[in-house]
Short mmCIF file of C-alpha atoms in Angstrom, two decimals:
data_model
loop_
_atom_site.label_atom_id
_atom_site.label_comp_id
_atom_site.label_asym_id
_atom_site.label_seq_id
_atom_site.Cartn_x
_atom_site.Cartn_y
_atom_site.Cartn_z
CA MET A 23 -0.23 0.03 0.13
CA GLU A 24 1.50 3.32 -0.93
CA ASN A 25 1.88 6.20 1.38
CA GLY A 26 -1.22 8.69 1.53
CA ALA A 27 -3.56 6.03 0.23
CA LEU A 28 -7.26 6.78 1.74
CA ARG A 29 -9.21 3.82 3.30
CA VAL A 30 -12.74 3.76 4.80
CA GLY A 31 -14.19 1.67 7.53
CA PHE A 32 -17.80 0.99 8.86
CA GLY A 33 -18.79 -0.01 12.17
CA TYR A 34 -21.84 -0.80 14.08
CA ASP A 35 -23.17 -1.81 17.87
CA VAL A 36 -25.84 -2.40 19.31
CA HIS A 37 -26.72 -3.04 23.13
CA ALA A 38 -30.08 -3.71 24.92
CA PHE A 39 -31.12 -1.78 27.95
CA ALA A 40 -30.74 -3.26 31.42
CA GLU A 41 -31.59 -2.22 34.64
CA GLY A 42 -29.08 -1.61 37.26
CA ARG A 43 -26.32 -0.27 34.60
CA ARG A 44 -25.21 3.21 33.94
CA LEU A 45 -25.69 4.61 30.56
CA ILE A 46 -22.52 5.24 28.97
CA LEU A 47 -22.23 6.89 25.43
CA GLY A 48 -19.65 8.94 23.73
CA GLY A 49 -17.60 8.08 27.12
CA ILE A 50 -20.17 10.29 28.84
CA GLU A 51 -22.48 9.18 31.49
CA ILE A 52 -26.35 10.08 30.35
CA PRO A 53 -28.86 10.34 33.34
CA TYR A 54 -31.55 7.93 32.40
CA GLU A 55 -33.19 5.23 34.61
CA LEU A 56 -31.30 2.52 32.07
CA GLY A 57 -28.07 1.65 31.28
CA LEU A 58 -26.61 -0.90 28.61
CA ALA A 59 -26.24 -4.53 28.57
CA GLY A 60 -22.70 -5.67 27.94
CA HIS A 61 -19.26 -7.08 29.11
CA SER A 62 -17.54 -3.79 29.23
CA ASP A 63 -19.25 -0.41 29.84
CA ALA A 64 -21.47 -1.26 26.73
CA ASP A 65 -20.50 2.20 25.19
CA VAL A 66 -22.17 1.47 21.33
CA VAL A 67 -20.71 4.78 20.25
CA ILE A 68 -17.01 3.75 20.94
CA HIS A 69 -17.60 0.37 20.14
CA SER A 70 -18.93 1.60 16.53
CA ILE A 71 -16.09 4.02 16.15
CA CYS A 72 -13.34 1.35 17.18
CA ASP A 73 -14.91 -0.97 14.54
CA ALA A 74 -14.91 1.66 11.70
CA LEU A 75 -11.75 2.58 12.41
CA LEU A 76 -10.24 -1.17 12.54
CA GLY A 77 -12.29 -2.03 9.57
CA ALA A 78 -10.34 0.80 7.67
CA ALA A 79 -6.94 -0.71 8.39
CA ALA A 80 -8.40 -4.13 7.82
CA LEU A 81 -7.15 -4.82 11.63
CA GLY A 82 -10.38 -7.20 12.39
CA ASP A 83 -13.08 -5.86 14.66
CA ILE A 84 -13.32 -4.76 18.37
CA GLY A 85 -14.67 -8.58 19.41
CA ARG A 86 -11.06 -9.91 17.82
CA HIS A 87 -8.80 -7.49 19.95
CA PHE A 88 -10.95 -6.96 22.84
CA PRO A 89 -12.93 -10.12 23.30
CA ASP A 90 -16.24 -10.42 26.03
CA THR A 91 -15.01 -13.88 27.09
CA ASP A 92 -11.68 -12.03 28.82
CA PRO A 93 -12.27 -10.99 32.24
CA ALA A 94 -9.99 -8.27 31.70
CA TYR A 95 -12.03 -6.37 29.89
CA ARG A 96 -15.27 -6.67 32.18
CA GLY A 97 -16.71 -3.23 33.08
CA ILE A 98 -13.57 -1.26 31.39
CA SER A 99 -14.18 2.15 30.05
CA SER A 100 -14.84 1.92 25.97
CA LEU A 101 -12.49 5.30 26.12
CA ILE A 102 -9.45 2.85 27.13
CA LEU A 103 -10.64 0.45 24.13
CA LEU A 104 -10.41 3.12 21.67
CA ARG A 105 -7.00 4.81 22.96
CA ARG A 106 -5.90 1.00 22.00
CA VAL A 107 -7.44 1.29 18.73
CA LYS A 108 -5.65 4.77 17.85
CA ASP A 109 -2.36 3.03 18.92
CA LEU A 110 -2.76 0.14 16.78
CA LEU A 111 -3.45 2.23 13.74
CA LYS A 112 -0.40 4.37 14.52
CA GLU A 113 1.90 1.22 14.86
CA HIS A 114 0.51 0.45 11.20
CA GLY A 115 0.90 3.70 9.84
CA PHE A 116 -2.33 5.20 9.61
CA VAL A 117 -3.80 8.64 10.95
CA VAL A 118 -7.52 9.40 10.98
CA SER A 119 -8.95 11.98 8.74
CA ASN A 120 -12.40 11.88 9.88
CA VAL A 121 -14.94 10.14 11.83
CA ASP A 122 -18.87 10.20 11.40
CA VAL A 123 -21.21 8.58 13.91
CA THR A 124 -25.06 8.37 13.97
CA ILE A 125 -26.65 7.18 17.06
CA VAL A 126 -30.31 5.50 17.17
CA ALA A 127 -32.44 5.75 19.98
CA GLN A 128 -35.86 6.60 20.69
CA LYS A 129 -34.83 7.55 24.27
CA PRO A 130 -33.37 9.39 25.85
CA ARG A 131 -33.12 12.41 23.99
CA LEU A 132 -29.11 12.54 23.10
CA ALA A 133 -29.01 16.03 21.33
CA PRO A 134 -28.16 17.97 24.52
CA TYR A 135 -24.91 15.60 25.23
CA VAL A 136 -23.79 15.37 21.80
CA ASP A 137 -21.22 18.41 21.95
CA LEU A 138 -20.00 16.76 25.14
CA MET A 139 -19.33 13.31 23.76
CA VAL A 140 -17.52 14.50 20.83
CA ARG A 141 -15.34 17.10 23.13
CA ARG A 142 -14.94 13.66 25.68
CA ILE A 143 -13.59 11.65 22.80
CA CYS A 144 -11.55 14.24 20.81
CA ASP A 145 -9.86 15.27 24.30
CA GLU A 146 -9.17 11.48 25.08
CA LEU A 147 -7.45 11.10 21.72
CA GLY A 148 -5.65 14.29 21.13
CA TRP A 149 -8.13 14.71 17.90
CA ARG A 150 -8.66 18.36 17.17
CA ARG A 151 -12.88 18.99 17.24
CA GLY A 152 -13.31 18.84 13.47
CA LEU A 153 -12.44 15.14 13.37
CA LEU A 154 -15.45 13.80 14.73
CA ASN A 155 -18.70 14.34 14.19
CA ILE A 156 -21.74 12.99 15.83
CA LYS A 157 -25.71 12.98 15.59
CA ALA A 158 -28.69 11.44 16.81
CA THR A 159 -31.70 10.17 15.29
CA THR A 160 -34.76 8.06 16.47
CA THR A 161 -36.76 5.73 14.38
CA GLU A 162 -40.01 7.27 15.03
CA GLY A 163 -40.75 4.33 17.07
CA LEU A 164 -40.17 1.56 14.40
CA GLY A 165 -38.03 -1.31 15.39
CA PHE A 166 -36.25 -2.38 18.49
CA ALA A 167 -34.75 1.15 19.17
CA GLY A 168 -38.38 2.58 18.32
CA ARG A 169 -39.81 0.09 20.71
CA GLY A 170 -37.24 1.32 23.73
CA GLU A 171 -35.56 -1.80 23.76
CA GLY A 172 -31.90 -0.55 23.02
CA ILE A 173 -29.73 1.66 21.14
CA ALA A 174 -27.56 1.51 18.19
CA SER A 175 -24.99 3.44 16.73
CA TYR A 176 -22.98 3.69 13.25
CA ALA A 177 -19.97 5.12 12.56
CA ILE A 178 -17.86 5.52 9.01
CA ALA A 179 -14.32 6.43 9.44
CA LEU A 180 -11.69 7.74 7.02
CA ILE A 181 -7.88 7.04 7.77
CA MET A 182 -4.92 7.22 5.67
CA LYS A 183 -1.78 5.33 5.48
CA ILE A 184 1.25 7.76 6.41
CA GLN A 185 4.41 5.14 6.61
CA GLU A 186 4.85 1.49 6.38
CA LYS A 187 4.46 -0.59 9.38
CA ASN A 188 7.41 -0.59 11.73
CA PRO A 189 9.47 -3.62 11.32
#
């Protein structure tokens, strides 16, 4: 692969609502009576970003690198996983050009938290604000999200090869 080559990756994640858990999206806690079920903190936003970045670099997916069968990842902050993905990309000579995320949830209303999510993720990774876009939508009551059963997130990432993998 030549330096300067652009690569695109797509990520998707979904988790069901669960009682007794905090709702963590985009690295921040959202006040809501339900959280999301999962082995880690179940942050669908960050999981979809991880999968988009890993896919763009042809490095598999989040489950390959951080399996839910490994107790080391039980309850882990997904921000830690995203930092590790960023490090993997760097090791393989990639830089992130941009990431776009769509969160699908009927409830809670997420628009008031989108800027906080962007700020949290960008600060965590040392990204400039314009590199990441997050938006939220509903399904107008249709499907699992519309019935209030859970939350989904879609992400697309554009990365660029800047150097060959370190020997």
